[in-house]
Short mmCIF file of C-alpha atoms in Angstrom, two decimals:
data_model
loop_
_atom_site.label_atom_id
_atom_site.label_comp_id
_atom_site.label_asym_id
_atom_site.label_seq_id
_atom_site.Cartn_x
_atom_site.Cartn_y
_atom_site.Cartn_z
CA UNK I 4 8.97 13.50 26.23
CA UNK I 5 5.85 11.47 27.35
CA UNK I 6 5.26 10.79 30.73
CA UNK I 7 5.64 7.41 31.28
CA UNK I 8 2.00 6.30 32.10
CA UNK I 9 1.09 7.92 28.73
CA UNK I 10 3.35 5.52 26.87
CA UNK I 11 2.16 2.53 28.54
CA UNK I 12 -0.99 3.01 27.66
CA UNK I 13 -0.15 4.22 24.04
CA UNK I 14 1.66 0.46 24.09
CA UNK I 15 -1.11 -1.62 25.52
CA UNK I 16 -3.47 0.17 22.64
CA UNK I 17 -1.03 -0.77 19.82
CA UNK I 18 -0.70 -4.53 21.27
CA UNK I 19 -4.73 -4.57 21.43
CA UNK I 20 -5.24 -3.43 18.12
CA UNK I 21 -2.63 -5.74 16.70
CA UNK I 22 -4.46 -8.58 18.10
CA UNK I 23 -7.60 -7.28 16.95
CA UNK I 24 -6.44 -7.69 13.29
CA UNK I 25 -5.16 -10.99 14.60
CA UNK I 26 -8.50 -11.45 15.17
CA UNK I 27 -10.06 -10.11 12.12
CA UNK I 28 -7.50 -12.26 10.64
CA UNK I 29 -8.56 -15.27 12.26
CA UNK I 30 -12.67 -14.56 11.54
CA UNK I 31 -11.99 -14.36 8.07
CA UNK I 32 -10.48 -17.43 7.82
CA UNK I 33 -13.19 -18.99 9.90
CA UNK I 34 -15.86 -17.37 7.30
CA UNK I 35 -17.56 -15.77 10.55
CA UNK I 36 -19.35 -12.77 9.18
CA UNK I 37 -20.54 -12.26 12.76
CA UNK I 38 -17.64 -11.86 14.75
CA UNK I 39 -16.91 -9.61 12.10
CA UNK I 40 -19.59 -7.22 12.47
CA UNK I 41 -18.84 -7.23 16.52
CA UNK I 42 -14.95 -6.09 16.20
CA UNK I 43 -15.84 -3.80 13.08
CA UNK I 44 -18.48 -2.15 15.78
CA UNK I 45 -16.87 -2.14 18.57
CA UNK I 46 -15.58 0.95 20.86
CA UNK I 47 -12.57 -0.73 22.01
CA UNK I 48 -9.61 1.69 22.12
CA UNK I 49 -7.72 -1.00 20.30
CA UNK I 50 -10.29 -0.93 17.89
CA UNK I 51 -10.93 3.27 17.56
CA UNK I 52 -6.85 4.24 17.72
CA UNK I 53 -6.33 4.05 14.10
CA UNK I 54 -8.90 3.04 11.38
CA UNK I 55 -6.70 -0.29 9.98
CA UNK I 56 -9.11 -2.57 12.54
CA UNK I 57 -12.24 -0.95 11.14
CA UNK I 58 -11.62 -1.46 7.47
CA UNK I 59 -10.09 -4.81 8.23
CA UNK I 60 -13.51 -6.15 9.61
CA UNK I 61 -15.31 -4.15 6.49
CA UNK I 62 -12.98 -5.81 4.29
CA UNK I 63 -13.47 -9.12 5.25
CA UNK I 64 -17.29 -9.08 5.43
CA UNK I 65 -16.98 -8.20 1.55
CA UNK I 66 -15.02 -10.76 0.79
CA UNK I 67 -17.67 -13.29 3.02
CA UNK I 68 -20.14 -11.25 0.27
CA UNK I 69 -21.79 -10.10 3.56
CA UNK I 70 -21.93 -6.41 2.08
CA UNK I 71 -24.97 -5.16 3.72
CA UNK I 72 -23.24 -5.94 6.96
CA UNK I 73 -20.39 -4.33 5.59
CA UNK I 74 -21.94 -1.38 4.90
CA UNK I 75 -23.31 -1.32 8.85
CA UNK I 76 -19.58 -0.99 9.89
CA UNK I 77 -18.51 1.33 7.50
CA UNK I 78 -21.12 3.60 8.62
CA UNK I 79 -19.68 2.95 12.00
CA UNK I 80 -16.11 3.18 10.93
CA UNK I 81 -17.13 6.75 9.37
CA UNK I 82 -18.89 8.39 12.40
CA UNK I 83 -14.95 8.11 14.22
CA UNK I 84 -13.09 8.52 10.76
CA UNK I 85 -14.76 10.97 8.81
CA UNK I 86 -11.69 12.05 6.48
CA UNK I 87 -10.73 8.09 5.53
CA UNK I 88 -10.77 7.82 1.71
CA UNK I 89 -11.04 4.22 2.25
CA UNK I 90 -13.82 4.22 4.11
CA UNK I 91 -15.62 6.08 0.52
CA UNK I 92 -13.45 3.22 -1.25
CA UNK I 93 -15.26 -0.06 0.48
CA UNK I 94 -18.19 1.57 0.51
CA UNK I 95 -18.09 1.98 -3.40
CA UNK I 96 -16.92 -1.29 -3.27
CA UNK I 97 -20.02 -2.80 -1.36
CA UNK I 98 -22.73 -1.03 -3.24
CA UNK I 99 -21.13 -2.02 -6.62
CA UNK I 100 -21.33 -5.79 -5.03
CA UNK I 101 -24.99 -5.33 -4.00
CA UNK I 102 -25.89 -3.66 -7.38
CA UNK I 103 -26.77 -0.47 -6.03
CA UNK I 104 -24.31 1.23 -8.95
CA UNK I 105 -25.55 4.46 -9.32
CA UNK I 106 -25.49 5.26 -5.18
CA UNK I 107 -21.55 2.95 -5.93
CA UNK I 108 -20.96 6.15 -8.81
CA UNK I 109 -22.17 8.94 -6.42
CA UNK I 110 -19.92 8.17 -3.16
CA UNK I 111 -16.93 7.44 -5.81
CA UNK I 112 -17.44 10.13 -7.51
CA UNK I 113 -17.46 12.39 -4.67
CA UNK I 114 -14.07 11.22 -4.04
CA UNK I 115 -12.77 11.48 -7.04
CA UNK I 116 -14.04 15.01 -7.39
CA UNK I 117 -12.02 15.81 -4.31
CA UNK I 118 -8.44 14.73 -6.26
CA UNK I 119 -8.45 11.22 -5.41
CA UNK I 120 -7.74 9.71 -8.61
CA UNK I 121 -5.88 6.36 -7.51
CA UNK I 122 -6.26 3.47 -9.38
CA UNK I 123 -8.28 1.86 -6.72
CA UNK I 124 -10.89 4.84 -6.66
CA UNK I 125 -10.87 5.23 -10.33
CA UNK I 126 -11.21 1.46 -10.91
CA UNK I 127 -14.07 0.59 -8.13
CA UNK I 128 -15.91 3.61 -9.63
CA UNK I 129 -15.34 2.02 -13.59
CA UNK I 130 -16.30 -0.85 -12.19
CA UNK I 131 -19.76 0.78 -10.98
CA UNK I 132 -20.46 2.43 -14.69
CA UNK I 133 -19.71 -1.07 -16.14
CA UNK I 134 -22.68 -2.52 -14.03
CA UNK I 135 -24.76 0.79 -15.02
CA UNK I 136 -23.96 -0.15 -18.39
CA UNK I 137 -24.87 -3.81 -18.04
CA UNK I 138 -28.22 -3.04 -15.96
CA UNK I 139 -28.91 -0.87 -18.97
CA UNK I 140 -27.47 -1.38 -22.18
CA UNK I 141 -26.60 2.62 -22.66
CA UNK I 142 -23.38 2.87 -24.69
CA UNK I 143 -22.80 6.19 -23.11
CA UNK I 144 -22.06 3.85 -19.41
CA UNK I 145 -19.88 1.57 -20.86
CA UNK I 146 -17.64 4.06 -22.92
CA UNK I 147 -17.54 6.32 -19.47
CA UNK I 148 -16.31 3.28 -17.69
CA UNK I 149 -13.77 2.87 -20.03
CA UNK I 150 -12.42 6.59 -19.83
CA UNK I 151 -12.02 5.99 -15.79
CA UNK I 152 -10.41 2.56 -16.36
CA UNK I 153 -7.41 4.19 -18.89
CA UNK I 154 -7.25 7.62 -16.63
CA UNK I 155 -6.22 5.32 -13.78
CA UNK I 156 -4.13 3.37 -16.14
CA UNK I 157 -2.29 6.39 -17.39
CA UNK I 158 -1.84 7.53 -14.12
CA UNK I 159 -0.68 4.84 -12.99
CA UNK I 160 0.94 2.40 -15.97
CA UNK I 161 1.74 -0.37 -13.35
CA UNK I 162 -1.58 -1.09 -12.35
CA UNK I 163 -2.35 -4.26 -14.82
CA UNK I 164 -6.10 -4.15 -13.25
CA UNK I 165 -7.34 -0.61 -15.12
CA UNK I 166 -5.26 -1.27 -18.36
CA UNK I 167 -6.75 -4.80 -18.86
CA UNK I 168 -10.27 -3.33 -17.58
CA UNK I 169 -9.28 -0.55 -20.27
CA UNK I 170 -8.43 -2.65 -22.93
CA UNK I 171 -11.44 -4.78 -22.50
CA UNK I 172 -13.53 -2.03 -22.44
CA UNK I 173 -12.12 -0.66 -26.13
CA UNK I 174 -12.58 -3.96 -27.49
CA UNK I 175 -16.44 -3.68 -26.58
CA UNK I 176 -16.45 -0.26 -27.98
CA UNK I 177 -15.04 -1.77 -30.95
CA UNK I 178 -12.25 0.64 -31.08
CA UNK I 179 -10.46 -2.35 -32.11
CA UNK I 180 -6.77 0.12 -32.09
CA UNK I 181 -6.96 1.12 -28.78
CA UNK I 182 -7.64 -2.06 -27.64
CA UNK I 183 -4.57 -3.43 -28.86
CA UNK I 184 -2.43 -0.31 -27.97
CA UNK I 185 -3.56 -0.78 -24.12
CA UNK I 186 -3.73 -4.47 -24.08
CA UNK I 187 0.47 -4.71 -25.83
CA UNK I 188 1.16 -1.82 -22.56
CA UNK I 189 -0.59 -4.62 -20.39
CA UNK I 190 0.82 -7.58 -21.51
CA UNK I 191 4.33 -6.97 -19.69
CA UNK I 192 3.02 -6.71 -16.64
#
């Protein structure tokens, strides 16, 4: 058993982080990028004990599109978390947003290399080929991005996200079929 000091302080560290995402919570909803940036930065123990605060701050300065901040705490978040797929995942997920695909394919790519082939991976990093595709025009992008998008579909045939994504991505490849055969798997979801 712990000693009893050692649990009250393994308490007091669960109730701070708990109302750090409170607070994470609360800066979202208040659209302050900057508070943001502070909690997703900070050395707190609250903060440090698990990475859920760290990628809750990340997370919310994507969705304030404040990705280049995001990507300031995520470098952060890995330096104390160095094994967090998710940490790989918003980072993806940032450099897709700020158009930076090709360094978005090689940190995804990386990951998916090492097994993690989860539709969120797989669908961030067909996301990232579909904006290499766009930016470019090479058929050879766009037909990749569709291959990730049914992989993670097939591997997970709940995931609506990669089969639509999939489907949509036949349809531009004119393989008119396939299309149709992922979009009628889609359409009960």
């Amino acid at each position: 058993s712990l000693a009893p000091e050692a649990v009250i302080m393994a308490q007091k560290i669960d109730q701070d982080a708990q109302q750090m995402l409170i607070a994470i919570r609360g800066a979202v909803e208040a659209g302050n990028s900057a508070r943001l940036q502070e909690i997703g930065t900070s050395a707190e123990p609250g903060i440090l004990a698990t990475p859920g605060p760290v990628m809750a701050a990340a997370q919310g300065l994507i969705s304030l599109k404040e990705y280049e901040n995001a990507l300031a705490v995520l470098h952060y978040a890995e330096a104390y978390f160095p094994k967090s797929i998710r940490v790989k995942q918003l980072q993806g997920l940032a450099l897709r947003r700020l158009k930076r695909y090709q360094q978005a394919i090689d940190v995804l790519s990386e990951l998916k290399a090492a097994g993690h082939q989860d539709p969120e991976t797989m669908g961030i990093l067909a996301a990232a080929w579909d904006g290499l595709y766009q930016e470019s025009g090479k058929i050879l992008h766009l037909r990749k991005s569709r291959e990730l998008y049914r992989t993670a579909f097939q591997g997970d045939p709940k995931d609506y996200y990669t089969g639509i994504n999939a489907a949509a991505k036949s349809l531009f490849l004119s393989e008119l079929p396939e299309a149709k055969r992922l979009a009628t798997e889609v359409l009960p979801l």
